[in-house]
Tab-separated table of C-alpha atoms in Angstrom:
chain	number	residue	atom	x	y	z
A	26	MET	CA	-6.975	15.113	-25.994
A	27	ASP	CA	-9.474	13.194	-23.912
A	28	THR	CA	-9.589	15.235	-20.707
A	29	LEU	CA	-8.354	18.684	-19.779
A	30	PHE	CA	-8.064	19.917	-16.177
A	31	SER	CA	-8.303	23.694	-16.459
A	32	ASN	CA	-7.377	26.452	-13.989
A	33	VAL	CA	-6.202	23.893	-11.455
A	34	THR	CA	-3.456	24.069	-8.872
A	35	ALA	CA	-1.133	21.265	-10.062
A	36	VAL	CA	1.213	19.709	-7.430
A	37	THR	CA	3.429	17.822	-9.764
A	38	MET	CA	5.776	16.049	-7.310
A	39	ASP	CA	8.342	16.146	-10.140
A	40	GLU	CA	12.119	16.424	-9.632
A	41	ALA	CA	11.836	20.215	-9.051
A	42	MET	CA	8.656	19.864	-6.931
A	43	HIS	CA	6.864	22.338	-9.172
A	44	VAL	CA	3.516	23.689	-8.047
A	45	TYR	CA	1.656	25.464	-10.917
A	46	PHE	CA	-1.276	27.750	-10.145
A	47	GLY	CA	-4.044	28.204	-12.745
A	48	ALA	CA	-2.511	25.242	-14.689
A	49	PHE	CA	-3.767	23.111	-17.561
A	50	VAL	CA	-3.148	19.366	-17.411
A	51	GLY	CA	-4.162	17.266	-20.345
A	52	VAL	CA	-4.819	13.547	-20.602
A	53	THR	CA	-4.615	11.577	-23.864
A	54	ASP	CA	-4.978	7.782	-24.271
A	55	GLY	CA	-4.470	7.227	-20.559
A	56	LYS	CA	-1.251	9.352	-20.372
A	57	ILE	CA	-0.440	12.865	-19.182
A	58	SER	CA	-0.028	14.743	-22.434
A	59	LEU	CA	0.171	18.353	-21.183
A	60	VAL	CA	1.309	20.315	-18.213
A	61	SER	CA	1.127	24.007	-19.038
A	62	LYS	CA	0.293	27.476	-17.724
A	63	THR	CA	-1.621	28.211	-20.922
A	64	PRO	CA	-4.584	26.371	-22.465
A	65	PRO	CA	-4.003	24.086	-25.404
A	66	LYS	CA	-5.105	25.044	-28.885
A	67	GLU	CA	-6.899	21.793	-29.547
A	68	ARG	CA	-10.387	21.254	-28.084
A	69	PRO	CA	-10.463	18.365	-25.628
A	70	LYS	CA	-13.319	15.851	-25.423
A	71	GLN	CA	-13.919	16.695	-21.762
A	72	ILE	CA	-13.001	19.743	-19.665
A	73	ILE	CA	-12.926	19.519	-15.872
A	74	ASN	CA	-12.947	22.946	-14.257
A	75	GLY	CA	-10.300	22.872	-11.545
A	76	GLU	CA	-10.893	26.281	-10.059
A	77	GLY	CA	-10.423	26.056	-6.295
A	78	MET	CA	-9.117	22.491	-6.743
A	79	VAL	CA	-5.727	20.809	-6.340
A	80	LEU	CA	-4.579	18.126	-8.790
A	81	MET	CA	-1.834	15.814	-7.644
A	82	PRO	CA	-0.503	12.292	-8.442
A	83	GLY	CA	-2.581	9.472	-7.044
A	84	LEU	CA	-1.366	8.063	-3.714
A	85	ILE	CA	0.382	4.696	-3.522
A	86	ASN	CA	-0.304	2.412	-0.559
A	87	CYS	CA	2.702	0.106	-0.335
A	88	HIS	CA	1.539	-2.218	2.407
A	89	THR	CA	-1.952	-3.392	3.065
A	90	HIS	CA	-4.206	-6.475	3.339
A	91	LEU	CA	-7.250	-5.577	1.381
A	92	PRO	CA	-9.629	-8.380	2.618
A	93	MET	CA	-9.094	-7.430	6.217
A	94	SER	CA	-11.725	-4.717	5.994
A	95	LEU	CA	-13.994	-7.557	7.251
A	96	LEU	CA	-12.116	-7.354	10.598
A	97	ARG	CA	-12.216	-3.603	10.950
A	98	GLY	CA	-12.518	-2.763	14.615
A	99	TYR	CA	-12.444	-6.443	15.667
A	100	ALA	CA	-10.258	-7.344	18.630
A	101	ASP	CA	-8.854	-3.902	19.416
A	102	GLY	CA	-6.578	-3.391	22.436
A	103	HIS	CA	-4.009	-6.177	21.979
A	104	ASP	CA	-0.337	-6.394	21.074
A	105	LEU	CA	0.504	-7.785	17.641
A	106	GLN	CA	1.189	-11.381	18.646
A	107	THR	CA	-1.949	-11.763	20.782
A	108	TRP	CA	-4.069	-9.959	18.188
A	109	LEU	CA	-2.754	-12.152	15.289
A	110	ASN	CA	-2.695	-15.563	16.992
A	111	ASP	CA	-5.776	-15.374	19.191
A	112	TYR	CA	-8.088	-13.352	17.087
A	113	ILE	CA	-7.077	-12.662	13.467
A	114	PHE	CA	-5.657	-15.934	12.242
A	115	PRO	CA	-8.707	-18.001	13.513
A	116	ARG	CA	-11.151	-15.679	11.716
A	117	GLU	CA	-9.033	-15.608	8.513
A	118	ALA	CA	-9.063	-19.377	8.468
A	119	LYS	CA	-12.818	-19.268	7.800
A	120	LEU	CA	-12.569	-17.078	4.711
A	121	ASP	CA	-13.535	-18.382	1.244
A	122	ASP	CA	-13.010	-16.805	-2.188
A	123	ARG	CA	-16.446	-15.224	-2.252
A	124	ALA	CA	-15.961	-13.445	1.077
A	125	VAL	CA	-12.453	-12.331	0.151
A	126	LYS	CA	-13.633	-10.814	-3.133
A	127	ALA	CA	-16.417	-8.861	-1.449
A	128	ALA	CA	-14.086	-7.506	1.239
A	129	THR	CA	-11.504	-6.635	-1.370
A	130	LEU	CA	-13.975	-4.636	-3.431
A	131	LEU	CA	-15.044	-2.816	-0.234
A	132	SER	CA	-11.445	-1.884	0.512
A	133	ILE	CA	-10.756	-0.850	-3.102
A	134	ALA	CA	-13.790	1.429	-2.963
A	135	GLU	CA	-12.373	2.951	0.226
A	136	CYS	CA	-8.931	3.385	-1.445
A	137	LEU	CA	-10.431	5.151	-4.475
A	138	ARG	CA	-12.558	7.333	-2.298
A	139	PHE	CA	-9.499	8.511	-0.431
A	140	GLY	CA	-7.293	9.068	-3.493
A	141	THR	CA	-5.262	5.877	-3.695
A	142	THR	CA	-4.503	4.670	-7.223
A	143	SER	CA	-2.165	1.776	-6.576
A	144	VAL	CA	-1.724	-0.739	-3.694
A	145	SER	CA	0.740	-3.403	-2.639
A	146	ASP	CA	-1.298	-6.200	-1.064
A	147	MET	CA	-0.175	-9.233	0.906
A	148	TYR	CA	-2.724	-11.955	1.510
A	149	ASP	CA	-4.088	-15.353	0.352
A	150	HIS	CA	-7.072	-16.220	-1.889
A	151	CYS	CA	-5.123	-14.285	-4.448
A	152	ASP	CA	-7.300	-15.220	-7.409
A	153	ALA	CA	-10.371	-13.598	-5.769
A	154	ILE	CA	-8.288	-10.479	-4.870
A	155	ALA	CA	-6.955	-10.216	-8.449
A	156	GLU	CA	-10.480	-10.521	-9.886
A	157	ALA	CA	-11.620	-7.641	-7.711
A	158	VAL	CA	-8.620	-5.533	-8.743
A	159	ALA	CA	-9.159	-6.362	-12.432
A	160	GLU	CA	-12.806	-5.283	-12.273
A	161	SER	CA	-12.154	-2.112	-10.308
A	162	GLY	CA	-9.444	-0.538	-12.471
A	163	ILE	CA	-7.024	0.200	-9.643
A	164	LYS	CA	-3.395	-0.743	-9.907
A	165	ALA	CA	-1.939	-3.407	-7.607
A	166	ASN	CA	1.146	-5.400	-6.807
A	167	LEU	CA	-0.314	-8.622	-5.361
A	168	ALA	CA	1.679	-10.956	-3.144
A	169	ARG	CA	0.699	-14.308	-1.720
A	170	GLY	CA	1.737	-14.070	1.941
A	171	ILE	CA	3.258	-17.400	2.895
A	172	THR	CA	4.009	-18.884	6.308
A	173	LEU	CA	5.750	-22.149	7.207
A	174	PHE	CA	5.648	-23.617	10.739
A	175	SER	CA	6.970	-27.120	9.988
A	176	GLU	CA	10.097	-28.731	8.640
A	177	ASP	CA	8.141	-30.628	5.999
A	178	PHE	CA	8.287	-28.421	2.901
A	179	ASP	CA	8.368	-28.889	-0.857
A	180	PHE	CA	7.963	-25.766	-3.028
A	181	GLU	CA	6.265	-27.817	-5.805
A	182	THR	CA	3.553	-29.266	-3.589
A	183	TYR	CA	3.142	-26.724	-0.779
A	184	PRO	CA	-0.407	-25.225	-1.316
A	185	ALA	CA	0.607	-21.633	-0.699
A	186	CYS	CA	3.458	-21.883	-3.128
A	187	ARG	CA	1.212	-23.426	-5.692
A	188	GLU	CA	-1.149	-20.477	-5.257
A	189	LEU	CA	1.807	-18.138	-5.753
A	190	VAL	CA	2.726	-19.869	-9.025
A	191	ALA	CA	-0.878	-19.654	-10.190
A	192	LEU	CA	-0.979	-15.986	-9.310
A	193	ARG	CA	2.164	-15.450	-11.435
A	194	ASP	CA	0.857	-17.485	-14.305
A	195	ARG	CA	-2.605	-15.942	-14.530
A	196	TRP	CA	-2.214	-12.363	-13.316
A	197	ASP	CA	1.337	-11.043	-13.615
A	198	GLY	CA	1.343	-8.361	-16.262
A	199	TYR	CA	-2.445	-8.275	-16.598
A	200	ASP	CA	-3.800	-5.263	-18.493
A	201	ASN	CA	-0.343	-4.067	-19.559
A	202	GLY	CA	1.075	-4.366	-16.032
A	203	ARG	CA	-1.826	-2.882	-14.090
A	204	ILE	CA	-1.557	-6.017	-11.955
A	205	ARG	CA	1.844	-7.373	-10.950
A	206	ALA	CA	2.475	-10.599	-9.016
A	207	GLU	CA	5.044	-10.599	-6.175
A	208	VAL	CA	6.487	-13.078	-3.762
A	209	SER	CA	5.893	-12.810	-0.072
A	210	ILE	CA	7.515	-14.304	3.007
A	211	HIS	CA	5.024	-13.272	5.696
A	212	ALA	CA	7.806	-12.672	8.263
A	213	GLU	CA	10.909	-14.242	9.796
A	214	TYR	CA	8.978	-15.340	12.887
A	215	THR	CA	6.233	-17.166	10.904
A	216	SER	CA	8.591	-19.208	8.688
A	217	ASN	CA	11.975	-20.827	8.423
A	218	TYR	CA	15.027	-21.127	6.096
A	219	ARG	CA	13.375	-23.711	3.836
A	220	LEU	CA	10.769	-21.200	2.744
A	221	TRP	CA	13.236	-18.284	2.652
A	222	ASP	CA	15.608	-20.093	0.296
A	223	ALA	CA	12.822	-21.351	-1.983
A	224	LEU	CA	10.952	-18.030	-2.312
A	225	SER	CA	14.097	-15.869	-2.730
A	226	GLU	CA	15.229	-18.195	-5.537
A	227	PHE	CA	11.801	-18.058	-7.167
A	228	ALA	CA	11.663	-14.221	-6.914
A	229	ILE	CA	15.190	-13.852	-8.375
A	230	ASN	CA	14.669	-16.334	-11.219
A	231	GLU	CA	11.222	-15.002	-12.200
A	232	GLY	CA	12.114	-11.275	-11.826
A	233	LEU	CA	9.441	-10.751	-9.206
A	234	GLY	CA	9.359	-8.367	-6.234
A	235	MET	CA	9.476	-9.507	-2.648
A	236	HIS	CA	7.092	-8.252	0.092
A	237	ILE	CA	7.761	-9.039	3.790
A	238	HIS	CA	7.008	-7.893	7.326
A	239	LEU	CA	10.304	-6.948	8.974
A	240	SER	CA	11.162	-6.039	12.563
A	241	GLU	CA	7.685	-4.847	13.319
A	242	THR	CA	7.809	-5.446	17.094
A	243	GLN	CA	10.650	-5.409	19.610
A	244	LYS	CA	9.785	-8.943	20.634
A	245	GLU	CA	10.005	-10.202	17.064
A	246	HIS	CA	13.393	-8.433	16.562
A	247	GLU	CA	14.941	-9.529	19.890
A	248	ASP	CA	13.677	-13.143	19.681
A	249	CYS	CA	15.363	-13.492	16.330
A	250	LYS	CA	18.669	-12.221	17.706
A	251	GLU	CA	18.396	-14.625	20.574
A	252	ARG	CA	17.656	-17.632	18.256
A	253	TYR	CA	20.169	-16.858	15.530
A	254	GLY	CA	22.569	-14.210	16.811
A	255	LEU	CA	21.394	-12.004	13.909
A	256	THR	CA	18.709	-9.445	13.393
A	257	PRO	CA	15.843	-10.413	11.076
A	258	ALA	CA	17.322	-8.249	8.294
A	259	GLN	CA	20.748	-9.859	8.681
A	260	LEU	CA	19.345	-13.340	8.848
A	261	LEU	CA	17.139	-13.017	5.772
A	262	ASP	CA	19.998	-11.409	3.850
A	263	CYS	CA	21.959	-14.570	4.335
A	264	HIS	CA	19.221	-16.332	2.419
A	265	ARG	CA	19.210	-13.810	-0.423
A	266	VAL	CA	15.683	-12.512	0.411
A	267	PHE	CA	16.706	-8.982	-0.512
A	268	ASP	CA	18.364	-9.790	-3.792
A	269	ALA	CA	15.012	-9.124	-5.519
A	270	ARG	CA	13.340	-5.736	-5.479
A	271	ALA	CA	11.875	-5.718	-2.000
A	272	GLN	CA	9.331	-3.918	0.112
A	273	ALA	CA	9.867	-4.453	3.870
A	274	ALA	CA	6.819	-3.392	5.900
A	275	HIS	CA	7.102	-1.653	9.208
A	276	CYS	CA	10.924	-1.732	10.002
A	277	VAL	CA	10.182	-0.239	13.431
A	278	TRP	CA	13.101	-1.856	15.259
A	279	LEU	CA	15.867	-1.737	12.597
A	280	GLU	CA	19.347	-1.122	13.882
A	281	PRO	CA	21.847	1.149	12.109
A	282	GLU	CA	23.593	-1.904	10.540
A	283	ASP	CA	20.242	-3.127	9.221
A	284	MET	CA	19.539	0.234	7.577
A	285	ALA	CA	22.947	0.173	5.855
A	286	LEU	CA	22.400	-3.461	4.688
A	287	LEU	CA	18.952	-2.693	3.306
A	288	ALA	CA	20.079	0.449	1.654
A	289	ARG	CA	22.796	-1.458	-0.206
A	290	HIS	CA	20.091	-3.808	-1.529
A	291	LYS	CA	17.841	-0.895	-2.411
A	292	VAL	CA	15.090	-2.274	-0.135
A	293	THR	CA	12.136	0.035	0.516
A	294	ALA	CA	10.960	0.436	4.095
A	295	VAL	CA	7.204	0.795	4.171
A	296	HIS	CA	6.305	2.981	7.105
A	297	CYS	CA	2.869	2.231	8.593
A	298	PRO	CA	2.676	4.748	11.452
A	299	VAL	CA	-0.994	4.535	12.399
A	300	SER	CA	-1.003	0.734	12.595
A	301	ASN	CA	2.289	0.732	14.610
A	302	LEU	CA	0.844	3.184	17.040
A	303	LYS	CA	-2.486	1.384	17.421
A	304	LEU	CA	-0.804	-1.994	18.117
A	305	ALA	CA	1.895	-0.270	20.308
A	306	SER	CA	4.593	-1.741	18.154
A	307	GLY	CA	6.815	1.322	18.372
A	308	ARG	CA	7.893	4.278	16.201
A	309	ALA	CA	9.990	3.647	13.117
A	310	ASP	CA	13.053	5.902	12.801
A	311	VAL	CA	12.308	7.175	9.355
A	312	ILE	CA	14.892	9.950	9.335
A	313	SER	CA	17.699	7.507	10.101
A	314	MET	CA	16.540	5.245	7.290
A	315	ILE	CA	16.531	8.122	4.854
A	316	LYS	CA	19.996	9.230	5.989
A	317	ALA	CA	21.204	5.646	5.503
A	318	GLY	CA	20.043	5.869	1.879
A	319	MET	CA	16.908	3.838	2.075
A	320	ASN	CA	13.774	4.506	0.020
A	321	VAL	CA	10.889	4.935	2.451
A	322	ALA	CA	7.251	4.658	1.311
A	323	LEU	CA	3.945	4.609	3.176
A	324	GLY	CA	1.299	2.019	3.903
A	325	THR	CA	-1.843	1.775	5.911
A	326	ASP	CA	-1.504	-1.913	6.912
A	327	GLY	CA	-4.931	-3.675	6.971
A	328	ALA	CA	-8.148	-1.905	7.985
A	329	SER	CA	-8.196	-4.247	10.929
A	330	SER	CA	-5.214	-2.593	12.558
A	331	ASN	CA	-5.599	1.033	11.412
A	332	ASN	CA	-8.792	1.217	11.119
A	333	ASN	CA	-9.002	2.873	7.710
A	334	LEU	CA	-7.170	3.073	4.410
A	335	ASP	CA	-6.732	6.896	4.344
A	336	LEU	CA	-3.192	7.595	3.237
A	337	PHE	CA	-3.577	11.267	4.004
A	338	GLU	CA	-3.762	10.298	7.630
A	339	GLU	CA	-0.525	8.343	7.208
A	340	ILE	CA	1.154	11.325	5.580
A	341	LYS	CA	0.304	13.583	8.520
A	342	THR	CA	1.149	10.981	11.160
A	343	ALA	CA	4.483	10.164	9.565
A	344	SER	CA	5.524	13.765	9.572
A	345	LEU	CA	4.359	14.366	13.151
A	346	LEU	CA	6.034	11.216	14.456
A	347	ALA	CA	9.374	12.137	12.860
A	348	LYS	CA	9.206	15.612	14.402
A	349	SER	CA	8.464	14.075	17.837
A	350	LEU	CA	11.058	11.349	17.631
A	351	ASN	CA	13.806	13.802	16.522
A	352	ALA	CA	12.626	16.848	18.572
A	353	ASP	CA	12.877	18.767	15.326
A	354	PRO	CA	10.010	20.644	13.664
A	355	ASN	CA	11.782	20.264	10.302
A	356	ALA	CA	12.509	16.546	10.602
A	357	LEU	CA	10.105	15.414	7.916
A	358	PRO	CA	8.725	18.363	6.002
A	359	PRO	CA	5.492	18.231	3.957
A	360	GLN	CA	7.355	17.744	0.656
A	361	ALA	CA	9.176	14.690	1.994
A	362	ALA	CA	6.048	13.138	3.511
A	363	LEU	CA	4.133	13.626	0.287
A	364	MET	CA	6.996	12.091	-1.709
A	365	MET	CA	6.747	9.006	0.489
A	366	ALA	CA	3.129	8.551	-0.665
A	367	THR	CA	3.802	9.234	-4.382
A	368	VAL	CA	7.325	9.155	-5.876
A	369	CYS	CA	8.785	6.801	-3.278
A	370	GLY	CA	5.751	4.553	-3.481
A	371	ALA	CA	6.107	4.232	-7.198
A	372	ARG	CA	9.784	3.349	-6.824
A	373	ALA	CA	8.908	0.765	-4.207
A	374	GLN	CA	6.419	-0.964	-6.626
A	375	GLY	CA	8.825	-0.801	-9.556
A	376	ARG	CA	6.458	1.647	-11.211
A	377	GLU	CA	8.685	4.761	-11.137
A	378	ALA	CA	8.657	5.006	-14.947
A	379	GLU	CA	4.880	5.051	-15.099
A	380	CYS	CA	3.432	7.042	-12.200
A	381	GLY	CA	4.109	9.040	-9.015
A	382	MET	CA	4.371	12.448	-10.699
A	383	ILE	CA	2.373	14.790	-12.963
A	384	LYS	CA	4.688	14.685	-15.903
A	385	PRO	CA	4.071	14.282	-19.654
A	386	GLY	CA	4.379	10.634	-20.735
A	387	LEU	CA	3.444	9.124	-17.403
A	388	ASP	CA	0.179	7.359	-16.677
A	389	ALA	CA	-2.683	9.703	-15.783
A	390	ASP	CA	-3.016	8.396	-12.226
A	391	LEU	CA	-4.431	11.584	-10.772
A	392	ILE	CA	-6.588	12.803	-7.912
A	393	LEU	CA	-8.489	16.023	-7.507
A	394	LEU	CA	-9.049	17.612	-4.096
A	395	ASP	CA	-11.554	20.293	-3.112
A	396	PHE	CA	-9.608	23.192	-1.492
A	397	THR	CA	-12.693	25.329	-0.968
A	398	SER	CA	-13.637	23.526	2.283
A	399	PRO	CA	-13.383	25.598	5.518
A	400	HIS	CA	-10.538	23.457	6.944
A	401	LEU	CA	-8.430	24.201	3.815
A	402	MET	CA	-8.908	27.981	3.798
A	403	PRO	CA	-6.968	30.225	3.610
A	404	CYS	CA	-4.148	28.440	1.861
A	405	HIS	CA	-0.750	29.930	2.423
A	406	ASP	CA	1.132	26.723	1.438
A	407	VAL	CA	-0.402	24.031	-0.682
A	408	MET	CA	2.132	21.372	0.353
A	409	SER	CA	1.546	22.197	4.003
A	410	HIS	CA	-2.235	21.794	3.601
A	411	LEU	CA	-1.898	18.494	1.768
A	412	CYS	CA	0.277	17.129	4.623
A	413	TYR	CA	-1.386	18.531	7.714
A	414	ALA	CA	-4.894	19.632	6.844
A	415	ALA	CA	-6.239	17.513	3.915
A	416	ARG	CA	-8.204	14.351	4.462
A	417	GLY	CA	-9.175	11.474	2.204
A	418	SER	CA	-12.650	12.825	2.224
A	419	ASP	CA	-11.466	15.905	0.411
A	420	VAL	CA	-10.862	13.844	-2.719
A	421	LEU	CA	-13.426	14.661	-5.366
A	422	MET	CA	-12.111	12.474	-8.171
A	423	THR	CA	-9.721	9.569	-8.596
A	424	MET	CA	-8.405	8.662	-12.022
A	425	VAL	CA	-6.225	5.701	-13.045
A	426	ARG	CA	-4.658	5.570	-16.496
A	427	GLY	CA	-7.002	8.384	-17.620
A	428	LYS	CA	-10.209	6.610	-16.538
A	429	ILE	CA	-12.239	8.156	-13.759
A	430	LEU	CA	-12.954	5.462	-11.220
A	431	TYR	CA	-14.479	7.618	-8.543
A	432	ALA	CA	-16.073	11.055	-8.712
A	433	ALA	CA	-18.456	12.982	-6.478
A	434	GLY	CA	-19.610	9.950	-4.472
A	435	LYS	CA	-20.092	7.617	-7.437
A	436	TYR	CA	-17.991	4.593	-8.538
A	437	GLU	CA	-17.688	3.871	-12.197
A	438	THR	CA	-16.526	0.258	-11.850
A	439	ILE	CA	-17.825	-0.928	-8.483
A	440	ASP	CA	-21.500	-1.641	-7.578
A	441	LEU	CA	-21.093	-0.676	-3.926
A	442	ASP	CA	-24.714	-1.593	-3.092
A	443	ALA	CA	-24.095	-5.086	-4.380
A	444	VAL	CA	-20.869	-5.338	-2.402
A	445	VAL	CA	-22.601	-4.271	0.795
A	446	ARG	CA	-25.279	-6.940	0.266
A	447	GLU	CA	-22.627	-9.579	-0.383
A	448	LEU	CA	-20.867	-8.601	2.829
A	449	ALA	CA	-24.073	-8.822	4.891
A	450	GLU	CA	-25.439	-11.970	3.301
A	451	HIS	CA	-22.284	-14.060	2.883
A	452	ALA	CA	-18.947	-12.597	4.015
A	453	MET	CA	-19.750	-11.598	7.571
A	454	PRO	CA	-21.823	-14.827	8.354
A	455	THR	CA	-18.982	-16.892	6.927
A	456	VAL	CA	-16.240	-15.299	9.077
A	457	PHE	CA	-18.217	-14.890	12.249
A	458	ARG	CA	-20.705	-17.702	12.111
A	459	ASP	CA	-19.631	-19.084	15.444
A	460	ARG	CA	-19.684	-15.767	17.305
A	461	ASP	CA	-22.320	-15.339	19.932
A	462	GLN	CA	-24.879	-12.744	18.850
């Protein structure tokens, strides 16, 4: 046994939602090898005293844009379309691989600090993003977000599609599947049927997942109905977009028929409550999605529209929003909100057989939280505290596949000082070189 967590409160998130007090959790060769109320007979190489601590599965961020940490706090106070078209897209056009890699490493450091062990990212400059992921040790499903605003399109020659193929060829399956490549249609309103047909065919034939923004704003949703007589979900379904395993981000304005359609296709809705509130996009009806049979996971969206990557904040906000929307204090209880960030996230990424629970045989993707802080005492209900009281800053340790990537303020795989220098000396000047000082 490589590592033993002793005398820890283990929140397993398993099928029975077991919580074990004074538990022993062992890690061997990157896998969880023991979950017990008694210590093992063998002596482990390393013992981590978990007294006063909570051990739980690492959180899974199913929708983000890692390089957008460069735009954190930039252009606040606008609706989505204005924010994107007038502010974000022009800045993103200035990015180069070097700036993207530095920004990605900064975001990964933030993810690990806050207990996230796996992310689903949608962006471009994918090779630079994948290099950062590979170096850091975090898990990631990486998608090349693709737009198409013209009628002139050839999958073989379109630059974004060539980057997608290169991502698949170089990175899909890297490090025994720690990195997975996915296909991404940015959104219905930023593309047309030529792209939808080509990318859905590629995803189906190559066995890749699909990642898309869907019905994020009322304008997007209603404009699609006006153009085509169909909702975005119904329209994209006609082009087989959901025939691959799919993650649909936001889903704020889904109609009941959309939810039933997406449930039939086993599409995951990725709820991003903080971003949706900040951009005034609306409130997703998570309870209706769940009742329709949909898998619902959580995402932060990019740091530019959140403005952080703390999934504990999303867990709390998701639960509170559901209660408010349904006028029901039991609408989304802590157990369900925590499942969205762990079990449901693993399912969304196609990783349900490897992570999302503390269970023997699964990857040791684990986080340790300090429950001795004043805001977490006394503790009458561990699940309640994890949902409503815990913060990302309470995470003491983040482990992926049995390797500690963050602990007590230190990163094992990221030189944060070097990243900060790179941001100051290259990334920020590159993106904002024409801004008045």
